[in-house]
Coordinates of C-alpha atoms (C1' of nucleotides) in Angstrom, one line a residue:
Chain U
X188 CA 50.8 49.1 -25.7
X189 CA 54.5 48.0 -26.3
X190 CA 57.3 48.4 -24.0
X191 CA 58.8 51.8 -25.8
X192 CA 55.3 53.3 -25.8
X193 CA 55.0 52.5 -21.9
X194 CA 58.2 53.9 -21.2
X195 CA 57.6 56.8 -23.2
X196 CA 54.3 57.2 -21.3
X197 CA 56.1 57.0 -18.1
X198 CA 58.7 59.6 -18.9
X199 CA 56.4 62.2 -20.4
X200 CA 53.5 62.0 -18.0
X201 CA 53.3 63.9 -15.1
X202 CA 52.2 62.8 -11.5
X203 CA 50.8 65.4 -9.2
X204 CA 48.3 65.8 -6.3
X205 CA 45.4 68.3 -6.7
X206 CA 43.2 69.9 -4.0
X207 CA 39.5 70.0 -4.1
X208 CA 38.2 72.5 -6.4
X209 CA 41.0 72.4 -8.8
X210 CA 39.6 72.4 -12.5
X211 CA 41.3 70.0 -14.7
X212 CA 39.3 70.5 -17.8
X213 CA 37.1 73.6 -18.8
X214 CA 34.2 73.8 -21.3
X215 CA 35.7 77.0 -22.9
X216 CA 39.3 76.4 -23.5
X217 CA 40.5 73.4 -25.7
X218 CA 41.5 70.3 -24.0
X219 CA 45.3 70.1 -23.6
X220 CA 45.8 67.3 -21.4
X221 CA 44.5 64.1 -20.3
X222 CA 44.6 62.3 -17.0
X223 CA 44.2 59.1 -15.0
X224 CA 42.7 59.3 -11.6
X225 CA 45.0 57.3 -9.3
X226 CA 43.0 58.3 -6.2
X227 CA 40.3 60.5 -5.0
X228 CA 37.2 61.7 -7.0
X229 CA 36.6 63.8 -10.1
X230 CA 33.3 65.4 -11.0
X231 CA 32.4 66.2 -14.5
X232 CA 29.6 69.2 -14.9
X233 CA 27.5 71.0 -17.4
X234 CA 26.3 74.4 -16.9
X235 CA 23.4 76.5 -18.3
X236 CA 24.0 80.2 -19.4
X237 CA 22.0 81.3 -16.2
X238 CA 24.2 79.3 -13.8
X239 CA 22.2 76.3 -13.4
X240 CA 24.5 73.3 -13.0
X241 CA 24.4 69.6 -13.3
X242 CA 27.1 67.0 -12.5
X243 CA 26.9 64.3 -15.2
X244 CA 29.5 62.1 -14.0
X245 CA 31.8 61.1 -11.3
X246 CA 35.0 59.5 -11.8
X247 CA 36.9 57.3 -9.3
X248 CA 40.3 55.7 -9.6
X249 CA 41.5 54.1 -12.0
X250 CA 39.4 56.2 -14.5
X251 CA 40.5 58.1 -17.3
X252 CA 39.6 61.9 -17.6
X253 CA 39.3 63.6 -21.1
X254 CA 37.6 63.4 -24.4
X255 CA 39.8 62.0 -27.2
X256 CA 39.2 63.0 -30.8
X257 CA 37.3 66.3 -29.9
X258 CA 39.0 69.7 -29.4
X259 CA 36.4 70.9 -26.7
X260 CA 34.4 68.8 -24.5
X261 CA 31.6 71.3 -23.3
X262 CA 32.2 69.4 -19.9
X263 CA 34.1 70.9 -16.9
X264 CA 36.2 68.4 -14.8
X265 CA 37.0 69.3 -11.5
X266 CA 38.5 67.5 -8.3
X267 CA 36.1 67.1 -5.5
X268 CA 38.5 65.5 -3.1
X269 CA 42.2 65.6 -2.8
X270 CA 43.3 63.8 -5.8
X271 CA 46.3 62.0 -7.2
X272 CA 46.6 62.1 -10.9
X273 CA 48.8 61.0 -13.9
X274 CA 48.7 63.6 -16.6
X275 CA 50.1 63.6 -20.2
X276 CA 49.8 65.7 -23.1
X277 CA 46.9 65.5 -25.7
X278 CA 49.1 64.6 -28.6
X279 CA 50.9 61.9 -26.8
X280 CA 47.8 60.2 -26.1
X281 CA 46.2 60.4 -29.4
X282 CA 49.3 59.2 -31.0
X283 CA 49.5 56.2 -28.6
X284 CA 45.8 55.6 -29.4
X285 CA 46.4 55.4 -33.0
X286 CA 49.5 53.0 -32.5
X287 CA 48.0 50.8 -29.9
X288 CA 44.6 48.9 -30.4
X289 CA 45.0 47.5 -26.9
X290 CA 44.9 51.0 -25.5
X291 CA 42.0 52.0 -27.6
X292 CA 40.2 48.9 -26.5
X293 CA 40.5 49.8 -22.9
X294 CA 39.5 53.4 -23.5
X295 CA 36.5 51.9 -25.5
X296 CA 35.5 49.7 -22.6
X297 CA 35.6 52.6 -20.3
X298 CA 33.4 54.6 -22.5
X299 CA 30.8 52.0 -22.6
X300 CA 31.0 51.9 -18.7
X301 CA 30.5 55.6 -18.4
X302 CA 27.7 55.2 -20.8
X303 CA 26.0 52.7 -18.7
X304 CA 26.4 55.1 -15.5
X305 CA 25.3 58.1 -17.5
X306 CA 22.0 56.1 -18.4
X307 CA 21.5 54.9 -14.9
X308 CA 21.7 58.5 -13.8
X309 CA 19.2 59.4 -16.6
X310 CA 16.6 57.0 -15.1
X311 CA 17.3 58.4 -11.7
X312 CA 17.0 62.2 -12.7
X313 CA 13.8 61.4 -15.0
X314 CA 11.8 59.1 -12.9
X315 CA 12.8 58.7 -9.3
X316 CA 11.6 60.7 -6.3
X317 CA 13.9 62.9 -4.1
X318 CA 14.0 60.1 -1.5
X319 CA 14.8 57.5 -4.1
X320 CA 17.6 59.8 -5.6
X321 CA 19.3 60.2 -2.4
X322 CA 19.5 56.5 -1.6
X323 CA 20.6 55.8 -4.9
X324 CA 23.4 58.1 -4.4
X325 CA 24.5 56.8 -1.0
X326 CA 24.4 53.1 -2.5
X327 CA 26.7 54.2 -5.3
X328 CA 29.2 55.9 -2.9
X329 CA 29.2 53.0 -0.7
X330 CA 29.9 50.6 -3.4
X331 CA 32.9 52.8 -4.5
X332 CA 34.3 53.4 -1.1
X333 CA 37.6 51.5 -0.8
X334 CA 37.5 51.3 2.9
X335 CA 33.8 50.9 3.4
X336 CA 34.3 48.8 6.7
X337 CA 32.6 45.4 6.0
X338 CA 29.5 44.0 7.8
X339 CA 30.6 43.7 11.4
X340 CA 28.3 44.7 14.1
X341 CA 27.5 48.4 13.0
X342 CA 27.0 47.6 9.4
X343 CA 28.9 49.5 6.6
X344 CA 30.4 53.1 7.1
X345 CA 31.7 55.5 4.4
X346 CA 32.7 59.1 4.0
X347 CA 31.0 61.2 1.4
X348 CA 33.2 62.8 -1.0
X349 CA 30.8 65.4 -2.0
X350 CA 29.1 68.4 -0.2
X351 CA 25.4 68.7 0.0
X352 CA 25.6 71.2 -2.7
X353 CA 27.5 68.8 -4.9
X354 CA 25.0 66.0 -4.0
X355 CA 22.2 68.4 -5.1
X356 CA 24.1 69.1 -8.2
X357 CA 24.5 65.4 -9.0
X358 CA 20.9 64.5 -8.2
X359 CA 19.0 67.4 -9.8
X360 CA 17.8 68.6 -6.4
X361 CA 18.4 71.6 -4.0
X362 CA 20.6 71.4 -1.2
X363 CA 17.6 71.8 1.4
X364 CA 15.9 68.8 -0.3
X365 CA 19.1 66.6 0.0
X366 CA 19.4 67.6 3.5
X367 CA 15.8 66.8 4.4
X368 CA 15.9 63.3 2.7
X369 CA 18.9 62.6 4.5
X370 CA 17.3 63.5 7.8
X371 CA 14.2 61.3 6.7
X372 CA 16.4 58.3 5.9
X373 CA 17.8 58.8 9.3
X374 CA 14.3 58.8 11.0
X375 CA 13.6 55.5 9.0
X376 CA 16.7 54.1 10.5
X377 CA 18.0 53.4 6.9
X378 CA 21.1 55.3 7.6
X379 CA 23.1 57.1 10.6
X380 CA 24.5 60.4 10.0
X381 CA 27.7 60.7 12.0
X382 CA 29.5 64.2 11.7
X383 CA 27.7 65.3 8.4
X384 CA 30.2 63.8 5.9
X385 CA 30.3 60.1 7.5
X386 CA 27.5 57.8 7.0
X387 CA 26.7 54.4 8.4
X388 CA 24.4 51.9 6.9
X389 CA 23.2 49.4 9.5
X390 CA 21.5 47.1 6.6
X391 CA 22.6 47.4 3.1
X392 CA 19.4 45.8 1.8
X393 CA 17.3 48.1 3.6
X394 CA 19.1 50.9 1.7
X395 CA 18.7 49.1 -1.5
X396 CA 15.1 48.8 -1.0
X397 CA 14.9 52.7 -1.0
X398 CA 16.5 53.1 -4.4
X399 CA 13.5 52.4 -6.6
X400 CA 15.2 49.7 -8.4
Chain A
X175 CA 38.1 46.2 -41.8
X176 CA 39.5 44.2 -44.8
X177 CA 37.9 42.9 -47.8
X178 CA 37.3 39.3 -46.6
X179 CA 35.7 40.4 -43.6
X180 CA 33.7 42.9 -45.3
X181 CA 32.4 40.4 -47.6
X182 CA 31.6 38.1 -44.7
X183 CA 29.8 40.7 -42.9
X184 CA 27.6 41.4 -46.0
X185 CA 26.9 37.7 -46.5
X186 CA 26.0 37.0 -42.9
X187 CA 24.2 40.3 -42.0
X188 CA 20.4 40.3 -42.5
X189 CA 18.7 43.2 -43.9
X190 CA 15.1 43.7 -42.6
X191 CA 12.4 46.3 -42.0
X192 CA 10.8 46.4 -38.8
X193 CA 7.5 48.2 -37.6
X194 CA 6.9 50.5 -34.6
X195 CA 7.0 48.7 -31.4
X196 CA 9.1 45.7 -32.5
X197 CA 11.7 45.0 -29.7
X198 CA 15.4 44.8 -31.0
X199 CA 17.0 44.1 -27.6
X200 CA 15.6 43.4 -24.0
X201 CA 17.1 43.9 -20.7
X202 CA 15.9 40.3 -19.8
X203 CA 17.5 38.1 -22.3
X204 CA 21.2 38.3 -23.5
X205 CA 22.0 40.2 -26.4
X206 CA 22.3 37.7 -29.4
X207 CA 22.4 40.3 -32.4
X208 CA 23.6 43.6 -33.1
X209 CA 22.2 46.1 -35.7
X210 CA 22.8 48.9 -37.8
X211 CA 20.0 51.4 -38.2
X212 CA 19.8 52.4 -41.9
X213 CA 16.7 54.3 -41.8
X214 CA 14.2 55.2 -39.1
X215 CA 14.3 55.9 -35.3
X216 CA 15.0 53.2 -32.5
X217 CA 14.6 54.3 -28.7
X218 CA 16.6 52.9 -25.9
X219 CA 14.8 52.8 -22.5
X220 CA 15.3 51.8 -19.0
X221 CA 12.3 50.6 -16.5
X222 CA 11.9 50.5 -12.8
X223 CA 10.3 47.5 -11.5
X224 CA 7.0 49.5 -10.8
X225 CA 6.9 50.3 -14.3
X226 CA 8.3 53.9 -14.4
X227 CA 10.1 54.4 -17.6
X228 CA 12.7 56.5 -19.0
X229 CA 13.9 56.8 -22.6
X230 CA 17.8 57.2 -22.4
X231 CA 18.7 57.5 -25.9
X232 CA 17.3 57.9 -29.5
X233 CA 19.2 56.3 -32.4
X234 CA 19.0 57.6 -35.8
X235 CA 20.6 56.2 -39.1
X236 CA 23.5 55.4 -39.4
X237 CA 23.9 54.5 -35.5
X238 CA 24.9 51.1 -34.4
X239 CA 22.6 49.5 -31.8
X240 CA 23.9 46.9 -29.2
X241 CA 26.3 46.8 -26.2
X242 CA 29.5 45.0 -27.1
X243 CA 31.4 43.1 -24.4
X244 CA 28.5 42.7 -22.2
X245 CA 26.1 39.8 -22.3
X246 CA 23.2 41.8 -21.1
X247 CA 22.7 45.4 -21.3
X248 CA 19.8 46.4 -18.7
X249 CA 18.4 48.5 -21.9
X250 CA 15.5 47.8 -24.1
X251 CA 15.9 48.8 -27.6
X252 CA 12.7 49.2 -29.7
X253 CA 11.7 50.7 -33.1
X254 CA 9.6 53.7 -32.8
X255 CA 9.1 54.3 -36.7
X256 CA 9.1 51.9 -39.3
X257 CA 12.9 51.0 -39.4
X258 CA 15.3 49.5 -41.8
X259 CA 17.9 47.6 -40.0
X260 CA 21.0 45.5 -40.9
X261 CA 21.3 42.8 -38.2
X262 CA 24.3 40.3 -37.6
X263 CA 25.0 37.8 -34.9
X264 CA 26.8 38.7 -31.8
X265 CA 29.7 36.5 -32.2
X266 CA 30.4 37.8 -35.7
X267 CA 30.6 41.2 -34.5
X268 CA 32.9 40.4 -31.5
X269 CA 35.3 38.6 -33.7
X270 CA 35.5 41.3 -36.4
X271 CA 36.1 43.9 -33.7
X272 CA 39.1 41.9 -32.4
X273 CA 40.4 41.5 -35.9
X274 CA 39.9 45.0 -37.1
X275 CA 41.1 48.1 -35.1
X276 CA 39.4 50.5 -37.5
X277 CA 36.0 48.9 -36.8
X278 CA 36.6 49.1 -33.2
X279 CA 37.9 53.0 -33.7
X280 CA 34.4 53.7 -35.2
X281 CA 32.4 51.9 -32.7
X282 CA 34.5 53.8 -30.1
X283 CA 33.8 57.1 -31.7
X284 CA 30.1 56.4 -31.8
X285 CA 30.2 55.6 -28.0
X286 CA 31.8 59.0 -27.2
X287 CA 29.0 60.7 -29.3
X288 CA 26.2 58.6 -27.4
X289 CA 28.0 59.6 -24.1
X290 CA 27.8 63.3 -25.1
X291 CA 24.2 62.9 -26.0
X292 CA 23.4 61.2 -22.7
X293 CA 25.1 63.9 -20.8
X294 CA 23.3 66.7 -22.7
X295 CA 20.1 64.8 -21.6
X296 CA 21.2 64.6 -18.1
X297 CA 21.4 68.5 -17.9
X298 CA 17.9 68.6 -19.6
X299 CA 16.5 66.2 -16.9
X300 CA 18.3 67.5 -14.0
X301 CA 18.0 71.1 -14.5
X302 CA 15.5 72.4 -17.2
X303 CA 11.9 73.4 -16.9
X304 CA 9.2 71.6 -18.8
X305 CA 8.9 74.2 -21.4
X306 CA 12.8 74.1 -21.8
X307 CA 12.7 70.4 -22.1
X308 CA 10.1 70.3 -24.9
X309 CA 12.0 73.0 -26.9
X310 CA 15.1 71.3 -26.5
X311 CA 13.4 67.9 -27.7
X312 CA 11.9 69.9 -30.7
X313 CA 15.2 71.3 -31.6
X314 CA 16.9 67.9 -31.6
X315 CA 14.4 66.3 -33.6
X316 CA 14.5 69.1 -36.1
X317 CA 18.1 68.7 -36.5
X318 CA 17.9 65.1 -36.9
X319 CA 15.1 65.4 -39.6
X320 CA 16.2 64.4 -43.0
X321 CA 13.7 66.2 -45.1
X322 CA 13.2 69.2 -42.7
X323 CA 12.1 71.7 -45.4
X324 CA 14.6 74.5 -45.6
X325 CA 14.0 78.2 -44.6
X326 CA 11.5 79.3 -47.6
X327 CA 8.6 81.3 -46.5
X328 CA 7.1 79.2 -43.6
X329 CA 10.3 78.4 -42.0
X330 CA 11.3 74.6 -41.2
X331 CA 8.8 71.8 -41.0
X332 CA 9.3 68.3 -39.8
X333 CA 7.6 65.0 -38.3
X334 CA 7.6 64.0 -34.9
X335 CA 8.7 60.4 -34.8
X336 CA 7.6 59.9 -31.2
X337 CA 4.0 59.9 -29.6
X338 CA 3.2 62.1 -26.9
X339 CA 3.8 59.5 -24.3
X340 CA 7.4 58.6 -25.9
X341 CA 8.2 62.2 -25.9
X342 CA 7.1 62.2 -22.0
X343 CA 9.3 59.4 -21.2
X344 CA 12.1 60.9 -23.0
X345 CA 11.9 64.3 -21.1
X346 CA 10.9 62.9 -17.6
X347 CA 7.5 64.4 -17.8
X348 CA 3.8 63.3 -18.2
X349 CA 1.9 63.3 -21.3
X350 CA -0.3 66.0 -20.2
X351 CA 2.6 68.4 -19.5
X352 CA 4.1 67.7 -22.9
X353 CA 0.8 68.7 -24.5
X354 CA 0.3 71.8 -22.4
X355 CA 3.9 72.9 -23.2
X356 CA 3.3 72.3 -26.9
X357 CA 0.1 74.3 -26.8
X358 CA 1.9 77.2 -24.8
X359 CA 4.8 77.1 -27.4
X360 CA 2.1 77.4 -30.0
X361 CA 0.5 80.4 -28.2
X362 CA 4.0 82.1 -28.2
X363 CA 4.1 81.8 -31.7
X364 CA 7.5 79.6 -31.5
X365 CA 6.1 76.8 -33.2
X366 CA 2.8 75.9 -35.3
X367 CA 1.4 72.3 -34.7
X368 CA -0.1 70.8 -38.0
X369 CA -2.2 67.6 -37.3
X370 CA -0.5 66.4 -34.2
X371 CA 2.7 64.8 -35.5
X372 CA 3.6 67.7 -38.0
X373 CA 5.5 70.6 -36.6
X374 CA 6.5 73.9 -38.2
X375 CA 9.0 76.3 -36.9
X376 CA 8.9 79.7 -38.4
X377 CA 12.0 81.0 -36.8
X378 CA 14.4 78.4 -35.5
X379 CA 16.3 81.2 -33.5
X380 CA 13.1 81.6 -31.5
X381 CA 13.1 78.1 -30.7
X382 CA 16.8 77.9 -29.7
X383 CA 16.2 80.8 -27.4
X384 CA 13.5 78.7 -25.5
X385 CA 15.7 75.8 -24.8
X386 CA 17.7 77.3 -21.9
X387 CA 21.0 77.0 -23.6
Chain Q
dC138 C1' 36.5 83.1 20.1
dG139 C1' 34.9 85.4 16.4
dT140 C1' 34.4 84.5 11.4
dT141 C1' 33.2 82.0 7.7
dC142 C1' 31.5 78.1 5.5
dT143 C1' 28.4 74.2 5.6
dA144 C1' 24.2 72.0 6.7
dT145 C1' 19.6 71.9 9.1
dT146 C1' 15.0 73.1 9.9
dG147 C1' 10.5 75.9 9.1
dA148 C1' 6.9 78.4 6.3
dA149 C1' 4.7 79.7 2.2
dC150 C1' 4.9 79.0 -2.6
dT151 C1' 4.6 76.9 -7.2
dG152 C1' 5.4 73.8 -11.3
dA153 C1' 4.4 69.8 -12.7
dG154 C1' 1.6 65.7 -11.4
dT155 C1' -3.0 63.3 -10.8
dC156 C1' -7.5 62.5 -11.9
dA157 C1' -11.2 63.2 -15.0
dA158 C1' -13.8 64.7 -19.0
dC159 C1' -13.8 65.6 -23.8
dA160 C1' -12.3 65.8 -28.5
dG161 C1' -9.8 64.3 -33.0
dA162 C1' -8.0 60.7 -35.6
dT163 C1' -7.7 56.2 -37.4
dG164 C1' -9.5 52.1 -38.3
dT165 C1' -13.2 48.4 -39.0
dG166 C1' -17.0 46.0 -40.5
dG167 C1' -21.9 46.2 -42.0
Chain H
dC223 C1' -19.8 55.4 -46.8
dC224 C1' -21.3 55.8 -42.6
dA225 C1' -21.7 54.2 -37.6
dC226 C1' -19.0 52.7 -33.9
dA227 C1' -14.9 51.5 -31.4
dT228 C1' -10.4 52.5 -30.1
dC229 C1' -6.4 55.2 -30.0
dT230 C1' -4.0 59.5 -29.3
dG231 C1' -4.0 64.0 -27.8
dT232 C1' -6.0 68.1 -25.3
dT233 C1' -8.1 70.7 -21.6
dG234 C1' -9.6 71.8 -16.7
dA235 C1' -9.6 71.5 -11.6
dC236 C1' -7.2 70.0 -7.8
dT237 C1' -3.0 68.2 -5.4
dC238 C1' 1.2 67.7 -3.8
dA239 C1' 6.5 67.0 -3.8
dG240 C1' 10.3 69.7 -4.1
dT241 C1' 11.6 74.9 -4.5
dT242 C1' 12.3 79.1 -2.4
dC243 C1' 13.1 82.3 1.1
dA244 C1' 14.6 83.0 5.7
dA245 C1' 16.2 82.0 10.2
dT246 C1' 19.4 79.0 12.8
dA247 C1' 22.8 75.8 14.0
dG248 C1' 27.1 73.2 13.7
dA249 C1' 32.2 72.7 12.0
dA250 C1' 36.1 74.5 10.6
dC251 C1' 39.7 77.7 10.5
dG252 C1' 42.8 81.4 11.7

DNA sequence: CGTTCTATTGAACTGAGTCAACAGATGTGG
DNA sequence: CCACATCTGTTGACTCAGTTCAATAGAACG
C-alpha cells in the first residue's frame, strides 16, 4: 500500500461507533461496504429458513469484516458490543486490492486465520460435550480480552461480550444448557460468576483442562 | 506467475498417485510440502487427545492442500480415495507466492471458498438434525461428482468417496446414526442405495428439501 | 417501583449414542 | 472355486446428554 492509496483510504473511509445489534452485512442484500473493527466485537452468523441460527465466527479488533470478490456473502454480520468501525466502499477496497499486493497479502493472512478459527469451532461443534464447549468458549474470550486482569491473587477476570442466547448460538446449544454448564463449572470451582457477564478464573490451567483439548 | 516460474514449478514439482489412507500432512511434524489435488478426494481432520475426531474439510480437484505461512497446521490431510497429486517443496511455493501476486490471489480466492465451506459445515454441525446432516452430505457429494449421470430415467447416480465411519466423522455423528438415516431416507424414497457406496437420487429436489436449507 | 429483558432452575421428554449381535463384501490361500 | 477370515455396514434394545416446556428470579430501565 503506497502513500497515495493510504491517503485516499483515510479520506474516503468513514469512522463510526455502532451500538449492539446493528447489522453491518446481511445475507440478502449485496455487500456494499467493508469495515475494519477498531474496537468491540462483531458476530458472523448463518440462519436456516425455519429460524435456527448459528454464529460461525467472532471478529475482534483489528479484524476486517467483509467478503471480497463475492457480491453476496450468505452471512450476517452484527455488532455484539458497542463497536468502533472504519468503513469504506466496496469498489475502493477491491481497486486497492488489485493495486496493492501487500494489502492482499494481509487479507490473505487474515482469511487463513479465520479458516483456522472456523475449523477449531468445527471440532468443538462436532465432537465436544456441552461442558467442554462452554469451557472452550470461556477460554477463547479470556484470551481475547484486552484488560483481562493478570494473575494476581484472584486469577484472571474478564467480561463476556455475548448474552447467554448468543453463547448458545455460537456453541450449537440452548440457552438453558449454557446456563447449566456455567453453574456446574462454578460448582467445580473452575470459574466464578460475578454479576452474570463478569467471569473470574482462579486458575487458567484448570479451565484449559476442561476444554477437551 | 511468469514463464520461468512456471517452468521451475513444473520441473521441481512431483506428480504422484497415492492410495486411500496415505497421509499428506500431519498435525505433529512441520509442513514440508504442498500439493495440488489433480484427481480424487482428500480429507482434512482434527483430533482431540482422547481420540475423538472431526473431518473439517474435503478437498476435491483442483484444490490446493497446505497451509502457507505457518510451520505447522494442527490439521491432518489424508487421501480418502486413490488420488493424483502434484507436490512441491514448501520453500519453492513460498518464494513463488512472494514473487507472484497472481498466484497469491488465486490462493486467497481458494482460502475464501474454503472459509465459506467451513462455515456452511458449522451451520450443519451446530444446528441440523442427523437426517438433515446426511441429506446435506449426499447433496454435496452429488454436486462434486464428476460423472454423476444426468437426469435420465433413474435420476442422478454417484459413488460415495467416504466410508460410513468417515461420513460420521464429517457430520459429527456415529456410524450407526449415519447408517440408520441412510436407511430412513431410502424408506422415504429420497435415495436408493445400490451396493453400499453407490447412491441413486430419483429426484434431486426431494433431496434438497431434506437438507433443512 | 412496576415493566421488561436476561438468566437460572426444575421436571419430563427425546434424538442420538452405546453396546451388542448379525449380515454382506472383499480378500486369501489351500 | 470354495471355506475362512476380516472388513464394512446394518439393525435392535437400552441409555443418557441435551432439549423442551414451564416457573421463577435477578438486572436494567424508564
